[in-house]
Coordinates of C-alpha atoms in Angstrom, one line a residue:
Chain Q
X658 CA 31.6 25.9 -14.8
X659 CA 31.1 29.1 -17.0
X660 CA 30.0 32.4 -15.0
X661 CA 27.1 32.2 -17.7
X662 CA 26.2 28.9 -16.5
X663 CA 26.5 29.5 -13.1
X664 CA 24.2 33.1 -13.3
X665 CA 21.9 30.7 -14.9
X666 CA 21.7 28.5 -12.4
X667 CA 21.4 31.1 -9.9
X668 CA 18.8 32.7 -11.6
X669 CA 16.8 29.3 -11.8
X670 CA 17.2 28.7 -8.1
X671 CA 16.5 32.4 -6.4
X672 CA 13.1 31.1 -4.7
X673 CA 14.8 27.7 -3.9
X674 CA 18.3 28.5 -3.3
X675 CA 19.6 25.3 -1.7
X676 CA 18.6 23.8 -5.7
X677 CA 22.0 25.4 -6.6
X678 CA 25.1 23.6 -6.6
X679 CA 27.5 24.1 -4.5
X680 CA 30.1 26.1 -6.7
X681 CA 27.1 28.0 -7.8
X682 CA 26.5 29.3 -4.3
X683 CA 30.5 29.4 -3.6
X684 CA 30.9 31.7 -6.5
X685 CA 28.0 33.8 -5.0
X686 CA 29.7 34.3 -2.1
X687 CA 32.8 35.5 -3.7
X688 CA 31.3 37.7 -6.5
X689 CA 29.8 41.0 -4.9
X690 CA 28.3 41.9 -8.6
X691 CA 27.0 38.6 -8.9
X692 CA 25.5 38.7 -5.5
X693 CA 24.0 42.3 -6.3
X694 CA 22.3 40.4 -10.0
X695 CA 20.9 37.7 -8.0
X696 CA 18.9 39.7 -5.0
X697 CA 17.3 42.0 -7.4
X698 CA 16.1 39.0 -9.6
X699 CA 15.2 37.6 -6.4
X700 CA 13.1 40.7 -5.4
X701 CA 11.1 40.3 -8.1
X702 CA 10.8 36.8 -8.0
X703 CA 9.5 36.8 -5.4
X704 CA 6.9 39.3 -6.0
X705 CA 5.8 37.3 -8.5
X706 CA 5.3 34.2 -6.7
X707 CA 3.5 36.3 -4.2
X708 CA 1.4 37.5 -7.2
X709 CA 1.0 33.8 -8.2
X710 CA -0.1 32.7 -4.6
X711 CA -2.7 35.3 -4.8
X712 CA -4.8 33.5 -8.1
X713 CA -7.9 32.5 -6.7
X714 CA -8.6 28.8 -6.5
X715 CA -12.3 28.2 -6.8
X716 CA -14.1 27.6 -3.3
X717 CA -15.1 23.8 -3.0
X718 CA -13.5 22.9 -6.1
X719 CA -11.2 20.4 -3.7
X720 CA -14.5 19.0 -2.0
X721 CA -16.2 18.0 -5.9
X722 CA -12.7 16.7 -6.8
X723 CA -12.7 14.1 -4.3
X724 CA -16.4 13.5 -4.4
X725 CA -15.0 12.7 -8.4
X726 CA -12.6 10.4 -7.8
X727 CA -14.9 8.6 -4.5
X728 CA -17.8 8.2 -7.3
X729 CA -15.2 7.0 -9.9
X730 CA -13.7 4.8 -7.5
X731 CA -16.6 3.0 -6.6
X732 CA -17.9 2.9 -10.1
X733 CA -14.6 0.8 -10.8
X734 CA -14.9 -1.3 -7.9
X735 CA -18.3 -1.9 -8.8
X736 CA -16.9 -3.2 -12.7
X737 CA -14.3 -4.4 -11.0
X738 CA -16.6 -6.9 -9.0
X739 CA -19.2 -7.6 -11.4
X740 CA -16.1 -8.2 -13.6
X741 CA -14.8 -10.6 -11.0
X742 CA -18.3 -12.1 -10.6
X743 CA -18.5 -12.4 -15.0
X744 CA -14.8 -14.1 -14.4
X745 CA -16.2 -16.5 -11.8
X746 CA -19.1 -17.3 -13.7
X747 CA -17.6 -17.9 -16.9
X748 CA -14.5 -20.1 -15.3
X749 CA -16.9 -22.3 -13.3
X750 CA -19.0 -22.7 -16.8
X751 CA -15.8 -23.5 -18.6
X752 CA -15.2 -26.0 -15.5
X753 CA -18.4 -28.0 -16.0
X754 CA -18.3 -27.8 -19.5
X755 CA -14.5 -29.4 -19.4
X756 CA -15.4 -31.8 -16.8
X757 CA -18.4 -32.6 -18.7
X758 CA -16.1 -33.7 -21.5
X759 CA -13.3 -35.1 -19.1
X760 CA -16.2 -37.3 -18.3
X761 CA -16.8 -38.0 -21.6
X762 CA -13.3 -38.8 -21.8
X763 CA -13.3 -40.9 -18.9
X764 CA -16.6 -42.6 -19.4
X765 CA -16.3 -45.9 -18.1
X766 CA -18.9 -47.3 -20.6
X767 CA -16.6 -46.5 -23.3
X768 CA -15.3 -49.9 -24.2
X769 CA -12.5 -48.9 -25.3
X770 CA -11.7 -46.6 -22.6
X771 CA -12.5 -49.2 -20.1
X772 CA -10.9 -52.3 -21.8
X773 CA -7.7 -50.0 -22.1
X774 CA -7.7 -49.2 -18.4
X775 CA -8.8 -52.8 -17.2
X776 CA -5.7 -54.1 -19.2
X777 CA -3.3 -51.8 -18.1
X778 CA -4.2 -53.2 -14.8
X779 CA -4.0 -56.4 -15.6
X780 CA -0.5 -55.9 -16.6
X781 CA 0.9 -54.0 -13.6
X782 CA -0.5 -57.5 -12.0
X783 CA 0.9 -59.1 -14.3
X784 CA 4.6 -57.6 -14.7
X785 CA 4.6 -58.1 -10.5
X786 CA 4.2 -54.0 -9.9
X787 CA 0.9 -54.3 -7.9
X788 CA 0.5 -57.0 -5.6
X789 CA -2.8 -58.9 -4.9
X790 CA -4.4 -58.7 -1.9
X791 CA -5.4 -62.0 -1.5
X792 CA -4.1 -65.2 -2.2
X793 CA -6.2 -68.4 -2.6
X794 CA -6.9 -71.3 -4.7
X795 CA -10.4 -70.9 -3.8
X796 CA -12.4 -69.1 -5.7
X797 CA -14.7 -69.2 -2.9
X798 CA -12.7 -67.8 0.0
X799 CA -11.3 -65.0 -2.7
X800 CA -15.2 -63.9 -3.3
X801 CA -15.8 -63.6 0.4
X802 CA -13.1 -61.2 1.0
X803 CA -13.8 -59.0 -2.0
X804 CA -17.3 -59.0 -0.9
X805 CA -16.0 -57.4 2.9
X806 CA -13.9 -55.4 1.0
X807 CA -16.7 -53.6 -0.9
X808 CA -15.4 -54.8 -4.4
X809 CA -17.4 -55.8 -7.0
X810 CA -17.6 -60.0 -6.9
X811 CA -18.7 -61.8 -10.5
X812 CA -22.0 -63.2 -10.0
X813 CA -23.3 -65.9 -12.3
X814 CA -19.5 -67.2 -13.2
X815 CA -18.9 -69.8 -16.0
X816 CA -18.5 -72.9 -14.7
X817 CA -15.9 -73.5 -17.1
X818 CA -14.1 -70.5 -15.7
X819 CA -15.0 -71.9 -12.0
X820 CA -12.8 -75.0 -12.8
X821 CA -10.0 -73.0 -13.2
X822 CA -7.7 -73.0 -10.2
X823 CA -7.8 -69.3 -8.6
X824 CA -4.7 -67.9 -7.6
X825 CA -5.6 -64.6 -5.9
X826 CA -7.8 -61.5 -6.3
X827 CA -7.6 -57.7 -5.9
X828 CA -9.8 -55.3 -5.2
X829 CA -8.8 -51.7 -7.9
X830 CA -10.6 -48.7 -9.5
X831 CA -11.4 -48.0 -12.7
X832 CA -12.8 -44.6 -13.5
X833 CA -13.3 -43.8 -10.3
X834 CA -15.6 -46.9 -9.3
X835 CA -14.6 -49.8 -7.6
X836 CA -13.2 -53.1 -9.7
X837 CA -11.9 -56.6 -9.5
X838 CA -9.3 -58.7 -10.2
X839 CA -9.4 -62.3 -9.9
X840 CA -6.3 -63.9 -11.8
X841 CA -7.1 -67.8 -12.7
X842 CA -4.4 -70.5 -13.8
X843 CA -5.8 -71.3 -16.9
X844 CA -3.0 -74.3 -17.4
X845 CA 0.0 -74.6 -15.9
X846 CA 2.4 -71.7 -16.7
X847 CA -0.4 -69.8 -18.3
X848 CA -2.7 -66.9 -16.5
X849 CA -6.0 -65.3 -16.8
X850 CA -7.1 -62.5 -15.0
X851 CA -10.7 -61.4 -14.7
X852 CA -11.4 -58.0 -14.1
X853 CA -15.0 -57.1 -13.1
X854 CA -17.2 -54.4 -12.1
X855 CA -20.7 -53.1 -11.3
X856 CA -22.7 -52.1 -14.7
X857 CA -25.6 -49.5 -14.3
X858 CA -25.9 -48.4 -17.8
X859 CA -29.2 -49.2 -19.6
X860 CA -28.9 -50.6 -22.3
X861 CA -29.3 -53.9 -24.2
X862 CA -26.5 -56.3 -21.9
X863 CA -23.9 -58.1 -24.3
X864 CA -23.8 -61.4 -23.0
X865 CA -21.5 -62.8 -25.7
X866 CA -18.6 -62.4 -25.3
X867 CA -16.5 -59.9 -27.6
X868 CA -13.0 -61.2 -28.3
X869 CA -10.4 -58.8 -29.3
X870 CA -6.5 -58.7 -29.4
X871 CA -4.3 -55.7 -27.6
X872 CA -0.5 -55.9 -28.4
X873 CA 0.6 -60.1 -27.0
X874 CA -3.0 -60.3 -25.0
X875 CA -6.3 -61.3 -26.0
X876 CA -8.9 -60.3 -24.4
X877 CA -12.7 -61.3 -23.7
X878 CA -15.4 -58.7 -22.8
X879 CA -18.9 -59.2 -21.7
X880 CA -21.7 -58.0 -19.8
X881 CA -24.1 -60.1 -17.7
X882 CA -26.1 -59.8 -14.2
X883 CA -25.1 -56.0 -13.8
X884 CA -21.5 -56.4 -13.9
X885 CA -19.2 -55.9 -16.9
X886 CA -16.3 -58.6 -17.3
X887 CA -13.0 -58.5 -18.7
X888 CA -10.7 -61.9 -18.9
X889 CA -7.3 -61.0 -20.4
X890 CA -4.7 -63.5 -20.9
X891 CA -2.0 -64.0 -23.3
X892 CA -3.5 -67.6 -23.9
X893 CA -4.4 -67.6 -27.6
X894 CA -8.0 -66.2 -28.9
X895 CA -9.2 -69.8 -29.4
X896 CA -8.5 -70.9 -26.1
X897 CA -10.0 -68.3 -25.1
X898 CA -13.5 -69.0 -27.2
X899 CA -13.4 -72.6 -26.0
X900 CA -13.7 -71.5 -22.3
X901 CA -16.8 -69.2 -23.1
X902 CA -18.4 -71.9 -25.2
X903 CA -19.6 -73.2 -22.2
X904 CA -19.6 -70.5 -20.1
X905 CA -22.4 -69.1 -23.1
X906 CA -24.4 -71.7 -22.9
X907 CA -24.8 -71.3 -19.1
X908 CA -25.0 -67.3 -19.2
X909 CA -28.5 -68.3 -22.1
X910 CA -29.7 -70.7 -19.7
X911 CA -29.5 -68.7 -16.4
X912 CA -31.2 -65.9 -18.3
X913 CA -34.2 -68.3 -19.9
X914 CA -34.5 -69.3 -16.4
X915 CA -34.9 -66.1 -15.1
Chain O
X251 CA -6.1 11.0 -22.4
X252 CA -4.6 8.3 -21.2
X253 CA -1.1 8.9 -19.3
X254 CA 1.2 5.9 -19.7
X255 CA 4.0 6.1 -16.9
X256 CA 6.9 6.3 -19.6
X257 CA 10.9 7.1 -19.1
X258 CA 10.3 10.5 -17.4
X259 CA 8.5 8.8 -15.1
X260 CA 10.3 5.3 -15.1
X261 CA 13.1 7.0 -13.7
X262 CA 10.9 7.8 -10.7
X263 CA 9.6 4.7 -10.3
X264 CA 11.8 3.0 -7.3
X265 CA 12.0 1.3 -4.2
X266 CA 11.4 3.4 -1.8
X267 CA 11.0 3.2 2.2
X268 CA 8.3 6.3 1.6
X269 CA 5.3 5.7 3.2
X270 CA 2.3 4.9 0.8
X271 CA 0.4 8.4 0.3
X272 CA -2.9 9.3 1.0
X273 CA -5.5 10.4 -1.7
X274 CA -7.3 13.1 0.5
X275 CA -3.9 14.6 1.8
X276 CA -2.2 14.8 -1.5
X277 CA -5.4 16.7 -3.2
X278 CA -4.9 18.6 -0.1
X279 CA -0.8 19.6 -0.5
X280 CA -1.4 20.0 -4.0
X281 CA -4.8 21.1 -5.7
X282 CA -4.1 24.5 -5.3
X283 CA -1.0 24.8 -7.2
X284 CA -1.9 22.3 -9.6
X285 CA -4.8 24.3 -10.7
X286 CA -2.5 27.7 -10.8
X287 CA -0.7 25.9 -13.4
X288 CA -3.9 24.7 -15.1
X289 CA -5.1 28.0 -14.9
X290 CA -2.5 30.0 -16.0
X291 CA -1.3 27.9 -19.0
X292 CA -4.9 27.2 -20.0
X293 CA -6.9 30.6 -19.1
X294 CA -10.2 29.2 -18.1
X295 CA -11.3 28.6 -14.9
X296 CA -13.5 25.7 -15.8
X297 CA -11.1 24.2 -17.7
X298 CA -8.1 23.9 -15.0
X299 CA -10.8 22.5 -12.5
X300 CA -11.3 19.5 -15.2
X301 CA -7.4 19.5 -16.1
X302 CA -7.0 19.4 -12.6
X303 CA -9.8 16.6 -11.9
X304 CA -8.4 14.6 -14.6
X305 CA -4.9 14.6 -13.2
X306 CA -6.2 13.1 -9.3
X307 CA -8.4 10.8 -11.4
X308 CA -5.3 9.3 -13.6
X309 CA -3.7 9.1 -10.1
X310 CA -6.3 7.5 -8.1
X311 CA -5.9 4.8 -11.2
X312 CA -2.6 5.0 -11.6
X313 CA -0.7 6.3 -8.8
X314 CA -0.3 3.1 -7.1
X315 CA 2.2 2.6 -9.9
X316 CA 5.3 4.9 -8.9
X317 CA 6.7 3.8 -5.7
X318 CA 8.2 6.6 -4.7
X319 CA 6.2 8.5 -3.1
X320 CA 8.1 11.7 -3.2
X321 CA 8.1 11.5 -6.7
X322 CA 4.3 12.7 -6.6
X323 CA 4.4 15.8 -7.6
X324 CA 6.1 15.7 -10.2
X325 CA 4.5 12.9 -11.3
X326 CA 1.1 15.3 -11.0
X327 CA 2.5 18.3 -12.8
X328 CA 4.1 15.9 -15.9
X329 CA 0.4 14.3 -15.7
X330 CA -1.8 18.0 -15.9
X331 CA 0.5 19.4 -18.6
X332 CA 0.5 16.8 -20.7
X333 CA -3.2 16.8 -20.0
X334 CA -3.2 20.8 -21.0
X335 CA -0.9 20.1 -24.2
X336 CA -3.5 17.5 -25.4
X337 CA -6.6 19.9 -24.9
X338 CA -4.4 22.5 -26.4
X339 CA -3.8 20.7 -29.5
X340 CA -7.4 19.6 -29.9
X341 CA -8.4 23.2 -29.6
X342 CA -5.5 24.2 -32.0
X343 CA -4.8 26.8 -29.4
X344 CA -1.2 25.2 -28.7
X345 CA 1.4 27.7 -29.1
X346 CA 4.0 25.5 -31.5
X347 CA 7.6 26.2 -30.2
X348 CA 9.7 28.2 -32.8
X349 CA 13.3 27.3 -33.1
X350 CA 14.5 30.9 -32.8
X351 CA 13.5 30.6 -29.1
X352 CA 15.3 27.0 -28.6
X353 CA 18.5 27.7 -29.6
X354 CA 18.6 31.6 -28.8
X355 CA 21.5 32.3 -25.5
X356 CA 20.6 33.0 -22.5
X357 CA 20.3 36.7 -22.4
X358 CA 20.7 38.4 -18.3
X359 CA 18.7 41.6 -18.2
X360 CA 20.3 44.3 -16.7
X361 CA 16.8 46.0 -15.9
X362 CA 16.2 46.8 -12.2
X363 CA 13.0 48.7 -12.7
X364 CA 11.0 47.0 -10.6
X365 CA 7.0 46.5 -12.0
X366 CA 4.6 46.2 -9.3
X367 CA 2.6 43.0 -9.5
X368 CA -0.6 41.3 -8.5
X369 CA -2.2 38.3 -8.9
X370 CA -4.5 40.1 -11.9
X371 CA -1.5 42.0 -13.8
X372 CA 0.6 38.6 -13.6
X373 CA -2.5 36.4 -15.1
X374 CA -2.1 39.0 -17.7
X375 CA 1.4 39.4 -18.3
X376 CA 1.6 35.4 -18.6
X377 CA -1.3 36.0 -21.2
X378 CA 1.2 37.6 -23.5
X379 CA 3.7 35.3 -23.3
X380 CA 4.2 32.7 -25.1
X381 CA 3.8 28.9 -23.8
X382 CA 6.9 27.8 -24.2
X383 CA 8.0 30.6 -21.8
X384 CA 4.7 30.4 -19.6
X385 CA 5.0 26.9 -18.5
X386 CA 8.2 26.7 -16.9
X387 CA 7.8 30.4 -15.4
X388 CA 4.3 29.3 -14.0
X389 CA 6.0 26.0 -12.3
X390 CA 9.0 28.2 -11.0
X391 CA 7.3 31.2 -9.4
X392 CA 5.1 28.1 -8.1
X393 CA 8.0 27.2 -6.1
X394 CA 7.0 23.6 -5.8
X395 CA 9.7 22.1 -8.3
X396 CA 13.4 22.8 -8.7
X397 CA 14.4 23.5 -12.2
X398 CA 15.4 19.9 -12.5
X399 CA 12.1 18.9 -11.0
X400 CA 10.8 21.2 -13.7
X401 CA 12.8 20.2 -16.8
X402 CA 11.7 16.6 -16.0
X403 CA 8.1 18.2 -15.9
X404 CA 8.0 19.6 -19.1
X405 CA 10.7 17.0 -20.9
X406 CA 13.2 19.5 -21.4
X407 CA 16.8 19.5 -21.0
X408 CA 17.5 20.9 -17.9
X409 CA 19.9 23.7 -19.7
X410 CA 17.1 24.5 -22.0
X411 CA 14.8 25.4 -19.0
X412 CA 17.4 27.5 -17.3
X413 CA 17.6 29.6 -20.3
X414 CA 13.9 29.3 -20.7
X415 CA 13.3 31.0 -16.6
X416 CA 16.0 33.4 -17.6
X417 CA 14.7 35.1 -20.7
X418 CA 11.3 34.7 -19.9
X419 CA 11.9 36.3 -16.2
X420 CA 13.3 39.2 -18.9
X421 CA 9.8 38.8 -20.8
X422 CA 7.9 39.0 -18.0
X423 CA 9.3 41.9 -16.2
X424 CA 9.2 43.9 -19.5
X425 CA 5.7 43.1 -20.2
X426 CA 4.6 44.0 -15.9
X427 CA 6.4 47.0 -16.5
X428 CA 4.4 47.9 -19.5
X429 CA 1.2 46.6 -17.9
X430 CA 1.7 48.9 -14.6
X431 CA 3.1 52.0 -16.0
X432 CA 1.0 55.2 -15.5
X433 CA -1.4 56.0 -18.4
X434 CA -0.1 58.7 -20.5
X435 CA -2.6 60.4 -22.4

């Protein structure tokens, strides 16, 4: 280190000496000029920080500081909960609106919707991945327990469709509501599985039945007595219509009779 | 103004086993000082109180930010002067730093007249000197900061500053000398 350096540094520390460096304070030991330098710059360092000590600092000037800050501090946590509250407030709004829609979404009268999540039911049935709860060839004894179980059971049933050997039944959800399956033989080697479930909406009930066709299945949906049904097989579309001819006819009657 | 805890501070900001300080007690340790500085760089007593103000305010929002707690002060005196610089700038009363002085050697002063000195003749004698000068004097004769501490303070190298206290220690002395020498008519 350079004297020059090291008188500067000295001369930068005289009111804090322990900031110099070691070699700065070893050379100051050693250097009785040096020494001599430093304690009259310290002398009047030290004067002048004395000097400085003495600048009045206004009286209570410390007392409306934190008065200040306290006021500032609970004018933030005052923004700072009204802000929360605005948060909450618009979060919960965006909540209902988005489950609003998810509703929408979700909406079992939606046919589409429905129909979509009946089928992919049916096929998990189907395919073997869900089991059925029951198994019985009649129709009867299959009603019964869906009934205990809670699960909607079909009411005024084609007789057409209640000449078809039952095989079992299973009680599901759909949208959240209770459903279910009874799966029918419709001729040897060939299924049909009948989903049903309650029907509140008001509106004008579509007793015919609407045929449509989703990938290998075809599919017949109709509403009657409160519940909405869904038979799904991969039995052709006409066979199909020739099952609800009759069933029709019966559905008209019950309703003139009625 | 808005402080922003940037790389002079950054380098402050670290884990720490300090313990987390309290509001009260550090107006407390260091209002006093802190509105020395204020006063002395700004020359109006209303004017440090609000520099000063300012300064606890940016800490009570922003303080929580450096976690080293014995960084504090430093972190307050960085935070008031750049507070003073911006006011001083606004009120174009900023003494711009002239080039001549940056790059001037240090210079030791051989003078051992010694000025007497109170706290009315030192607000004066800082009066006439110039800012670039005043600032780092004020924080040394302060006796809060080393002149590390200090060259972080005012974003200076820290050979710069040491050359700064030296020659304006010289400045000063001259200008006590002049103020407290008998009249001659």
């Amino acid at each position: 280190m350079k004297p020059d350096d090291i008188k500067a540094q000295l001369d930068a520390s005289t009111l804090r000496p322990q900031d110099a460096t070691e070699a700065a304070r070893a050379r100051l030991e050693q250097d009785g000029s040096l020494r001599s330098w430093v304690e009259d710059r310290q002398k009047f360092d030290e004067k002048v920080a004395d000097a400085m000590a003495g600048i009045p600092v206004p009286a209570g000037a410390q007392a409306m500081l934190l008065k200040a800050v306290a006021e500032e501090r609970h004018k933030h946590k005052v923004r700072r909960t009204a802000l929360f509250m605005g948060g909450a407030i618009a979060v919960s709004t965006l909540m209902v609106v988005l489950g609003f829609f998810l509703l929408q979404s979700n909406d079992a009268t939606k046919p589409g919707h429905w129909e979509s999540q009946a089928l992919a039911m049916v096929k998990q049935i189907d395919h073997g991945q869900m089991r059925l709860d029951h198994f019985s060839g009649d129709i009867q004894l299959l009603k019964d327990q869906l009934s205990q179980a809670g699960a909607p059971v079909p009411g005024l049933l084609p007789e057409s469709v209640k000449a078809l050997r039952s095989l079992g039944c299973k009680t599901i959800t759909l949208a959240g509501l209770p459903a279910s399956v009874i799966c029918f033989e419709l001729r040897p080697g060939m299924e049909a599985h009948l989903v049903i479930q309650e029907y509140t909406e008001v509106e004008q009930v579509d007793t015919k039945p609407a045929y449509r066709q989703s990938n290998n299945w075809n599919l017949a949906e109709w509403k009657a007595d409160g519940r909405r049904y869904l038979l799904a097989s991969r039995a052709s579309t006409e066979e199909l219509r020739q099952l609800f001819a009759l069933a029709q006819r019966q559905v008209n009657n019950a309703i003139a009779l009625v | 103004m808005e402080f922003s805890i940037d790389q002079a501070q950054s380098a402050s900001i670290s884990a720490s086993s300090m313990p987390p300080l309290d509001f009260d007690q550090l107006v407390h340790s260091h209002y006093a000082s802190l509105y020395r500085f204020a006063f002395s760089m700004c020359r109006s007593e209303q004017l440090a109180q609000d520099l000063v103000q300012q300064t606890f305010l940016s800490w009570a929002r922003k303080g929580h930010q450096l976690k080293d707690s014995a960084k504090a002060k430093t972190w307050l005196f960085t935070v008031i002067y750049r507070e003073w610089l911006a006011v001083a700038k606004k009120e174009s009363r900023y003494e711009q730093l002239s080039d001549d002085l940056e790059h001037e050697e240090t210079a030791f002063d051989e003078d051992h007249d010694m000025p007497a000195v109170d706290a009315n003749a030192l607000h004066l004698a800082l009066n006439e000197l110039d800012a670039t000068f005043r600032a780092p004097l004020v924080l040394f004769y302060l006796k809060e900061l080393s002149y590390k501490e200090i060259a972080t303070t005012l974003d200076v190298p820290v050979g710069t500053i040491m050359s700064r206290l030296s020659r304006g220690k010289n400045l000063l002395r001259k200008i006590l000398l002049k103020l407290t020498e008998p009249y001659d008519a």
